[in-house]
Amino acid sequence: MKFQSTSTLSNGQARSALAVKATKKRFVVGFLLFLGIAVNYMDRSNLSLAAPLLGRDLNLSPVQLGLIFSAFGWSYAILQIPGGMLVDRVKPRLLYAILLCGWSVATCLQAIVNGFSTLFGLRVLLGTFEAPSYPTNNRVVTTWFPERERATAIAFYTSGQYVGIAFFMPLLVYIQATFGWRGMLFFTGAAGVVYSVVWFIFYRDPKESKADAAELDYIRQGGGLVDVGEQGGARKGGWADFKHVLKNRNMWGVFIGQFCLSSILWFFLTWFPTYLVKYRGMTTIKMGFMASVPFLAAYVGILCSGFLSDFLLRRGFSVGFARKVPVISGLVLATSIVGANYVQDQTAIILFMSLAFFGNGMASITWAFVSALAPKSLIGLTGGMFNFMGNLSAVAVPIVIGMLVKDGHFESALVFIGSLALIGALSYVFIVGKIERIVLPE
């Protein structure tokens, strides 16, 4: 019996033939990324769960609490570009393990703080170690997944930021009720230290893994950058390259959109539990369960988004159309957060929050734009620039909300978040055009 060579088949037929007989090691990598993101966001958001009790014990004002919430974002945003450049030079297996261990130790140390300054400093340290994490994720998914599977892969691993919080939130509230907020912070940090070892043991780059030649060819033919960094080594990523990427109109469109999208997320990661307890009258225990519902909604939203986007791509729609549809739809839906200002019933409040966060999840495949736009030799740097612009919201939003609610009313804060969601949708409609990979000058 003779088999037809994949070289005589069409590109689509060749990819299908390779996919059938290839190993599936990329799916294991996707699961490792998912677990890493779950740990990542558990350590980012645990302070928001502790905030009502921690703020009372440390005698923090709303403005001080806003500064504490934003402290992570200061170092996280500033170090995105240096972190992205680091990603282009250090292999993910070693780099991610060091980052995981570093930010997890910083989380453990938060359990022994006794004042504003120490806690602020440790949150800055947390942001320092987490800064290169998402550019690392983007490098991994760009090297391990073909274009036609990439939105689904990004949606799956990004969903860890929602599902981890959603499922762990009741557990963390229980730990906090039993061992106090200090015990809860220590527990989350220790879990990250353990996972840093797991990552180092199991992760490998494609050519160093147990993926067979068929899977590597399938990824390569589908646009996955299996060979990234091998053509003469990684590019230095100097000022000229930086300026060339910054001149790209599409990049500015996704920069603005990412700032707006991240602003919604940072409201939920910082002020949301305090909003429910202090401004809507929920008990801490009830908040722990009710606050998990919007995160579950966001989890469903991002999975739907990834599947929808890749489905549209497989049906022949352009990359730009397939990626924009769920992002724009999700950001428009996220404006519904303003509806919580017009209801008093706690179930209705959670309903509006869930609808808005579902929209946020729908829009959260934006890293697919970075994978499609980034120059082949500057995946880390471009991802760092993208994440820097987006996570300026981690600095601004907690402080702005703290200023808006200092008079005891939260309505204007929700209008602020809803307005940013609308601006983000308009950015993808009017600024982001045809999606093409940026080619650097020689």
Short mmCIF file of C-alpha atoms in Angstrom, two decimals, residues 21-439:
data_model
loop_
_atom_site.label_atom_id
_atom_site.label_comp_id
_atom_site.label_asym_id
_atom_site.label_seq_id
_atom_site.Cartn_x
_atom_site.Cartn_y
_atom_site.Cartn_z
CA LYS A 21 -0.36 11.01 12.40
CA ALA A 22 1.41 13.58 14.58
CA THR A 23 1.91 13.51 18.33
CA LYS A 24 -0.11 16.01 20.41
CA LYS A 25 2.55 17.37 22.75
CA ARG A 26 1.40 20.96 22.10
CA PHE A 27 -1.78 20.27 24.05
CA VAL A 28 0.27 19.29 27.10
CA VAL A 29 2.12 22.60 26.73
CA GLY A 30 -1.22 24.43 26.56
CA PHE A 31 -2.27 22.78 29.84
CA LEU A 32 1.01 23.78 31.50
CA LEU A 33 0.40 27.39 30.43
CA PHE A 34 -3.15 27.18 31.79
CA LEU A 35 -1.90 26.09 35.22
CA GLY A 36 0.76 28.80 35.20
CA ILE A 37 -1.83 31.50 34.47
CA ALA A 38 -4.11 30.14 37.21
CA VAL A 39 -1.26 30.47 39.73
CA ASN A 40 -0.29 33.86 38.29
CA TYR A 41 -3.72 35.41 38.75
CA MET A 42 -4.33 33.77 42.09
CA ASP A 43 -1.24 35.62 43.36
CA ARG A 44 -2.32 38.88 41.69
CA SER A 45 -5.86 38.84 43.01
CA ASN A 46 -5.48 37.31 46.49
CA LEU A 47 -4.97 40.77 47.96
CA SER A 48 -8.41 41.86 46.76
CA LEU A 49 -9.96 39.04 48.82
CA ALA A 50 -7.91 40.01 51.84
CA ALA A 51 -8.53 43.75 51.38
CA PRO A 52 -11.66 44.20 53.54
CA LEU A 53 -9.97 42.54 56.55
CA LEU A 54 -6.42 43.60 55.74
CA GLY A 55 -7.48 47.22 55.29
CA ARG A 56 -9.11 47.19 58.72
CA ASP A 57 -6.19 45.47 60.47
CA LEU A 58 -3.57 47.76 58.93
CA ASN A 59 -5.82 50.84 59.19
CA LEU A 60 -5.67 51.67 55.45
CA SER A 61 -7.83 54.40 53.91
CA PRO A 62 -9.57 53.90 50.50
CA VAL A 63 -6.87 56.03 48.84
CA GLN A 64 -4.08 53.98 50.48
CA LEU A 65 -5.85 50.78 49.46
CA GLY A 66 -6.01 52.06 45.88
CA LEU A 67 -2.26 52.73 45.98
CA ILE A 68 -1.63 49.21 47.31
CA PHE A 69 -3.76 47.74 44.53
CA SER A 70 -1.82 49.75 41.94
CA ALA A 71 1.66 48.97 43.33
CA PHE A 72 1.83 45.71 41.38
CA GLY A 73 1.06 47.56 38.17
CA TRP A 74 3.89 50.09 38.57
CA SER A 75 6.72 47.59 38.24
CA TYR A 76 4.70 45.21 36.06
CA ALA A 77 4.05 47.86 33.40
CA ILE A 78 7.48 49.55 33.52
CA LEU A 79 9.32 46.24 33.12
CA GLN A 80 7.23 44.87 30.25
CA ILE A 81 9.61 46.01 27.51
CA PRO A 82 12.84 44.93 29.30
CA GLY A 83 11.02 41.72 30.24
CA GLY A 84 10.00 41.14 26.63
CA MET A 85 13.59 41.60 25.49
CA LEU A 86 14.64 39.06 28.13
CA VAL A 87 12.11 36.60 26.70
CA ASP A 88 13.86 36.83 23.31
CA ARG A 89 17.14 35.77 24.95
CA VAL A 90 16.35 33.23 27.69
CA LYS A 91 14.55 29.96 27.03
CA PRO A 92 11.06 29.71 28.60
CA ARG A 93 11.86 26.56 30.57
CA LEU A 94 14.39 28.32 32.80
CA LEU A 95 12.97 31.86 32.68
CA TYR A 96 9.41 30.94 33.63
CA ALA A 97 10.55 28.71 36.49
CA ILE A 98 12.59 31.57 37.97
CA LEU A 99 9.72 34.03 37.53
CA LEU A 100 7.21 31.68 39.13
CA CYS A 101 9.39 31.03 42.14
CA GLY A 102 10.22 34.74 42.54
CA TRP A 103 6.70 36.09 42.53
CA SER A 104 5.49 33.23 44.73
CA VAL A 105 8.08 34.00 47.40
CA ALA A 106 7.03 37.67 47.25
CA THR A 107 3.45 36.51 47.84
CA CYS A 108 4.45 34.43 50.88
CA LEU A 109 6.26 37.42 52.38
CA GLN A 110 3.08 39.51 52.20
CA ALA A 111 1.71 37.28 54.94
CA ILE A 112 4.05 38.90 57.53
CA VAL A 113 3.58 42.61 56.71
CA ASN A 114 2.49 45.08 59.39
CA GLY A 115 2.19 48.35 57.51
CA PHE A 116 1.53 50.21 54.28
CA SER A 117 5.15 50.64 53.14
CA THR A 118 6.20 46.99 53.43
CA LEU A 119 3.07 45.74 51.70
CA PHE A 120 3.49 48.32 48.93
CA GLY A 121 7.10 47.22 48.38
CA LEU A 122 6.21 43.53 48.18
CA ARG A 123 3.47 44.23 45.64
CA VAL A 124 6.04 46.09 43.55
CA LEU A 125 8.33 43.03 43.82
CA LEU A 126 5.45 40.80 42.77
CA GLY A 127 4.97 42.91 39.64
CA THR A 128 8.70 42.78 38.92
CA PHE A 129 8.77 38.98 38.72
CA GLU A 130 5.46 38.69 36.88
CA ALA A 131 6.39 41.27 34.22
CA PRO A 132 7.89 38.83 31.65
CA SER A 133 5.26 36.14 32.24
CA TYR A 134 2.77 37.00 29.50
CA PRO A 135 5.43 37.70 26.85
CA THR A 136 6.80 34.27 27.79
CA ASN A 137 3.35 32.72 27.34
CA ASN A 138 3.03 34.41 23.96
CA ARG A 139 6.44 33.13 22.85
CA VAL A 140 5.53 29.60 23.89
CA VAL A 141 2.17 29.58 22.13
CA THR A 142 3.62 31.17 18.97
CA THR A 143 6.29 28.48 18.74
CA TRP A 144 4.06 25.55 19.70
CA PHE A 145 0.75 26.25 17.87
CA PRO A 146 -0.14 26.82 14.20
CA GLU A 147 -2.19 29.91 13.33
CA ARG A 148 -5.42 27.95 12.87
CA GLU A 149 -5.27 26.68 16.49
CA ARG A 150 -3.71 29.72 18.11
CA ALA A 151 -6.82 31.63 19.22
CA THR A 152 -8.18 28.49 20.86
CA ALA A 153 -4.82 27.88 22.56
CA ILE A 154 -4.63 31.48 23.77
CA ALA A 155 -8.23 31.35 24.95
CA PHE A 156 -7.58 28.12 26.82
CA TYR A 157 -4.47 29.23 28.69
CA THR A 158 -5.85 32.73 29.30
CA SER A 159 -8.99 31.18 30.77
CA GLY A 160 -6.78 30.16 33.67
CA GLN A 161 -6.93 33.74 34.92
CA TYR A 162 -10.69 33.38 35.33
CA VAL A 163 -11.26 29.74 36.19
CA GLY A 164 -8.43 29.69 38.71
CA ILE A 165 -9.94 32.58 40.62
CA ALA A 166 -13.51 31.32 40.20
CA PHE A 167 -12.83 27.86 41.59
CA PHE A 168 -10.22 28.88 44.14
CA MET A 169 -12.08 31.90 45.49
CA PRO A 170 -14.44 29.93 47.79
CA LEU A 171 -11.46 27.84 48.96
CA LEU A 172 -9.35 30.92 49.62
CA VAL A 173 -12.20 32.58 51.50
CA TYR A 174 -12.51 29.44 53.64
CA ILE A 175 -8.74 29.44 54.31
CA GLN A 176 -8.95 33.12 55.20
CA ALA A 177 -11.86 32.48 57.56
CA THR A 178 -9.91 29.66 59.22
CA PHE A 179 -6.33 30.95 59.23
CA GLY A 180 -6.80 34.66 58.60
CA TRP A 181 -5.73 36.73 55.60
CA ARG A 182 -2.09 36.05 56.43
CA GLY A 183 -2.60 32.30 56.16
CA MET A 184 -4.41 32.73 52.85
CA LEU A 185 -1.58 34.80 51.34
CA PHE A 186 1.03 32.27 52.48
CA PHE A 187 -0.94 29.36 51.01
CA THR A 188 -1.23 30.96 47.57
CA GLY A 189 2.48 31.78 47.51
CA ALA A 190 3.51 28.27 48.52
CA ALA A 191 1.38 26.79 45.70
CA GLY A 192 3.33 28.89 43.21
CA VAL A 193 6.69 27.70 44.50
CA VAL A 194 5.57 24.10 43.98
CA TYR A 195 4.38 24.83 40.45
CA SER A 196 7.70 26.46 39.48
CA VAL A 197 9.30 23.04 40.01
CA VAL A 198 6.56 21.32 37.99
CA TRP A 199 7.10 23.69 35.05
CA PHE A 200 10.87 23.17 35.03
CA ILE A 201 10.48 19.39 35.06
CA PHE A 202 7.89 19.09 32.27
CA TYR A 203 8.32 21.99 29.83
CA ARG A 204 10.60 21.86 26.75
CA ASP A 205 10.81 23.94 23.55
CA PRO A 206 9.38 22.12 20.48
CA LYS A 207 12.67 20.75 19.12
CA GLU A 208 13.84 19.67 22.58
CA SER A 209 10.57 17.92 23.42
CA LYS A 210 9.19 14.50 22.62
CA ALA A 211 7.06 15.93 19.79
CA ASP A 212 7.72 13.89 16.64
CA ALA A 213 8.75 15.27 13.25
CA ALA A 214 5.15 15.11 11.99
CA GLU A 215 3.89 17.39 14.76
CA LEU A 216 6.78 19.83 14.26
CA ASP A 217 6.05 19.93 10.51
CA TYR A 218 2.35 20.44 11.17
CA ILE A 219 3.08 23.39 13.48
CA ARG A 220 5.67 24.84 11.07
CA GLN A 221 3.43 24.57 7.99
CA GLY A 222 0.58 26.17 9.90
CA GLY A 223 2.62 29.27 10.74
CA GLY A 224 4.00 28.20 14.12
CA LEU A 225 7.53 29.53 14.63
CA VAL A 226 9.16 26.25 15.60
CA ASP A 227 12.55 27.50 14.36
CA VAL A 228 12.42 30.94 15.99
CA GLY A 229 15.82 32.20 17.09
CA GLU A 230 17.78 29.65 15.04
CA GLN A 231 18.47 31.82 12.00
CA GLY A 232 21.58 33.54 13.25
CA GLY A 233 20.35 33.87 16.81
CA ALA A 234 17.86 36.29 18.33
CA ARG A 235 17.82 39.81 16.98
CA LYS A 236 19.12 42.42 19.43
CA GLY A 237 15.90 44.44 19.46
CA GLY A 238 17.49 47.89 19.37
CA TRP A 239 15.94 51.34 19.28
CA ALA A 240 15.43 51.23 15.49
CA ASP A 241 13.32 48.05 15.79
CA PHE A 242 11.41 49.55 18.70
CA LYS A 243 10.53 52.61 16.62
CA HIS A 244 9.56 50.48 13.62
CA VAL A 245 7.04 48.51 15.66
CA LEU A 246 5.71 51.71 17.26
CA LYS A 247 5.06 53.21 13.81
CA ASN A 248 2.58 50.47 12.97
CA ARG A 249 -1.01 51.73 13.13
CA ASN A 250 -2.43 48.30 13.91
CA MET A 251 -0.21 48.03 16.96
CA TRP A 252 -1.53 51.34 18.31
CA GLY A 253 -5.08 50.13 17.79
CA VAL A 254 -4.47 46.98 19.82
CA PHE A 255 -2.49 49.00 22.41
CA ILE A 256 -5.50 51.25 23.08
CA GLY A 257 -7.88 48.30 23.03
CA GLN A 258 -5.71 46.37 25.46
CA PHE A 259 -5.56 49.26 27.92
CA CYS A 260 -9.36 49.42 27.95
CA LEU A 261 -9.77 45.64 28.18
CA SER A 262 -7.25 45.37 31.01
CA SER A 263 -9.01 48.19 32.88
CA ILE A 264 -12.12 46.03 33.19
CA LEU A 265 -10.07 43.09 34.40
CA TRP A 266 -8.23 45.19 36.98
CA PHE A 267 -11.49 46.43 38.46
CA PHE A 268 -12.46 42.81 39.10
CA LEU A 269 -8.99 41.90 40.39
CA THR A 270 -8.82 44.79 42.86
CA TRP A 271 -11.96 46.68 43.87
CA PHE A 272 -14.68 44.15 43.08
CA PRO A 273 -14.72 42.23 46.42
CA THR A 274 -14.55 45.53 48.34
CA TYR A 275 -17.41 46.87 46.21
CA LEU A 276 -19.59 43.91 47.15
CA VAL A 277 -18.75 43.99 50.87
CA LYS A 278 -18.43 47.69 51.64
CA TYR A 279 -20.71 49.30 49.06
CA ARG A 280 -23.30 46.57 48.49
CA GLY A 281 -23.55 45.06 51.97
CA MET A 282 -22.53 41.46 51.38
CA THR A 283 -20.88 39.42 54.11
CA THR A 284 -17.33 38.25 53.44
CA ILE A 285 -18.40 34.61 53.17
CA LYS A 286 -21.26 35.37 50.77
CA MET A 287 -18.97 37.59 48.73
CA GLY A 288 -16.53 34.69 48.33
CA PHE A 289 -19.17 32.61 46.60
CA MET A 290 -21.05 35.35 44.74
CA ALA A 291 -17.85 36.98 43.42
CA SER A 292 -16.82 33.71 41.78
CA VAL A 293 -19.84 33.80 39.44
CA PRO A 294 -18.57 36.62 37.16
CA PHE A 295 -15.21 34.84 36.88
CA LEU A 296 -16.99 31.68 35.73
CA ALA A 297 -18.90 33.78 33.21
CA ALA A 298 -15.62 35.24 31.92
CA TYR A 299 -14.21 31.71 31.66
CA VAL A 300 -17.11 30.64 29.47
CA GLY A 301 -16.75 33.85 27.45
CA ILE A 302 -13.11 33.35 26.58
CA LEU A 303 -13.53 29.70 25.61
CA CYS A 304 -16.43 30.66 23.32
CA SER A 305 -14.27 33.44 21.87
CA GLY A 306 -11.34 31.20 21.01
CA PHE A 307 -13.48 28.51 19.42
CA LEU A 308 -15.50 31.09 17.45
CA SER A 309 -12.40 32.91 16.20
CA ASP A 310 -10.62 29.79 14.98
CA PHE A 311 -13.90 28.49 13.47
CA LEU A 312 -14.24 31.69 11.43
CA LEU A 313 -10.62 31.36 10.33
CA ARG A 314 -11.13 27.76 9.20
CA ARG A 315 -14.25 28.83 7.30
CA GLY A 316 -12.15 31.11 5.13
CA PHE A 317 -12.55 34.49 6.82
CA SER A 318 -9.48 36.69 7.14
CA VAL A 319 -7.36 36.64 10.30
CA GLY A 320 -8.41 40.21 11.07
CA PHE A 321 -12.14 39.49 10.80
CA ALA A 322 -11.91 36.21 12.73
CA ARG A 323 -10.03 37.87 15.59
CA LYS A 324 -11.95 41.17 15.67
CA VAL A 325 -15.51 39.79 15.84
CA PRO A 326 -15.32 38.31 19.37
CA VAL A 327 -13.12 41.16 20.67
CA ILE A 328 -15.43 43.97 19.52
CA SER A 329 -18.58 42.08 20.55
CA GLY A 330 -17.12 41.35 23.99
CA LEU A 331 -16.07 44.95 24.66
CA VAL A 332 -19.49 46.27 23.68
CA LEU A 333 -21.11 43.71 26.00
CA ALA A 334 -18.79 44.76 28.83
CA THR A 335 -20.39 48.22 28.89
CA SER A 336 -23.35 46.54 30.64
CA ILE A 337 -21.43 46.89 33.91
CA VAL A 338 -23.09 50.31 34.27
CA GLY A 339 -26.42 48.53 34.73
CA ALA A 340 -25.39 47.55 38.28
CA ASN A 341 -25.88 51.21 39.24
CA TYR A 342 -29.62 50.91 38.65
CA VAL A 343 -30.45 47.82 40.73
CA GLN A 344 -30.46 47.11 44.45
CA ASP A 345 -31.03 43.35 44.53
CA GLN A 346 -27.74 41.54 45.11
CA THR A 347 -28.57 38.82 42.58
CA ALA A 348 -29.24 41.45 39.93
CA ILE A 349 -25.94 43.14 40.73
CA ILE A 350 -24.09 39.86 40.19
CA LEU A 351 -26.05 39.33 36.96
CA PHE A 352 -24.84 42.62 35.49
CA MET A 353 -21.31 41.98 36.68
CA SER A 354 -21.37 38.49 35.14
CA LEU A 355 -22.68 39.81 31.82
CA ALA A 356 -19.94 42.45 31.71
CA PHE A 357 -17.20 40.01 32.67
CA PHE A 358 -18.48 37.48 30.13
CA GLY A 359 -17.91 40.23 27.56
CA ASN A 360 -14.43 40.84 28.95
CA GLY A 361 -13.70 37.14 28.54
CA MET A 362 -15.02 37.23 24.96
CA ALA A 363 -12.56 40.02 24.16
CA SER A 364 -9.56 38.42 25.86
CA ILE A 365 -7.99 36.69 22.86
CA THR A 366 -6.11 39.90 22.06
CA TRP A 367 -2.73 38.13 22.34
CA ALA A 368 -3.70 36.50 19.02
CA PHE A 369 -3.12 39.92 17.42
CA VAL A 370 0.39 40.05 18.88
CA SER A 371 1.15 36.56 17.57
CA ALA A 372 -0.03 37.61 14.11
CA LEU A 373 1.59 41.08 14.03
CA ALA A 374 4.92 40.64 15.87
CA PRO A 375 8.14 40.46 13.80
CA LYS A 376 9.42 36.87 13.88
CA SER A 377 12.63 37.80 15.69
CA LEU A 378 10.98 40.16 18.21
CA ILE A 379 8.07 38.17 19.63
CA GLY A 380 9.11 38.91 23.21
CA LEU A 381 9.77 42.62 22.69
CA THR A 382 6.50 43.18 20.82
CA GLY A 383 4.60 41.25 23.46
CA GLY A 384 6.30 43.33 26.15
CA MET A 385 5.29 46.58 24.43
CA PHE A 386 1.71 45.33 24.08
CA ASN A 387 1.50 44.26 27.71
CA PHE A 388 3.14 47.51 28.87
CA MET A 389 0.45 49.59 27.18
CA GLY A 390 -2.32 47.35 28.45
CA ASN A 391 -1.10 47.20 32.01
CA LEU A 392 -0.76 50.90 32.46
CA SER A 393 -4.34 50.27 33.55
CA ALA A 394 -3.01 48.27 36.50
CA VAL A 395 -1.45 51.50 37.74
CA ALA A 396 -4.17 53.98 36.79
CA VAL A 397 -7.47 52.17 37.36
CA PRO A 398 -7.12 51.21 41.07
CA ILE A 399 -6.00 54.75 41.94
CA VAL A 400 -8.73 56.44 39.86
CA ILE A 401 -11.39 54.24 41.42
CA GLY A 402 -10.02 54.97 44.90
CA MET A 403 -10.36 58.69 44.18
CA LEU A 404 -13.86 58.31 42.69
CA VAL A 405 -15.25 56.34 45.65
CA LYS A 406 -13.69 58.28 48.52
CA ASP A 407 -17.02 60.07 49.08
CA GLY A 408 -18.70 56.72 49.75
CA HIS A 409 -20.39 56.24 46.35
CA PHE A 410 -19.38 53.74 43.67
CA GLU A 411 -21.64 54.73 40.74
CA SER A 412 -19.11 56.95 38.96
CA ALA A 413 -16.48 54.18 39.12
CA LEU A 414 -18.71 51.79 37.16
CA VAL A 415 -19.46 54.50 34.58
CA PHE A 416 -15.70 54.98 34.23
CA ILE A 417 -15.15 51.27 33.54
CA GLY A 418 -18.09 51.07 31.11
CA SER A 419 -16.79 54.06 29.15
CA LEU A 420 -13.37 52.47 28.77
CA ALA A 421 -15.00 49.30 27.40
CA LEU A 422 -16.72 51.36 24.70
CA ILE A 423 -13.50 53.17 23.78
CA GLY A 424 -11.76 49.80 23.40
CA ALA A 425 -14.41 48.53 21.00
CA LEU A 426 -14.16 51.70 18.90
CA SER A 427 -10.39 51.29 18.72
CA TYR A 428 -10.70 47.88 17.06
CA VAL A 429 -13.41 49.19 14.71
CA PHE A 430 -11.68 52.36 13.49
CA ILE A 431 -7.92 51.96 14.08
CA VAL A 432 -7.03 48.27 13.64
CA GLY A 433 -6.95 47.41 9.94
CA LYS A 434 -5.67 44.43 7.95
CA ILE A 435 -3.63 42.06 10.11
CA GLU A 436 -0.19 41.38 8.61
CA ARG A 437 3.07 40.42 10.32
CA ILE A 438 5.43 43.38 10.68
CA VAL A 439 8.57 42.99 8.56
#
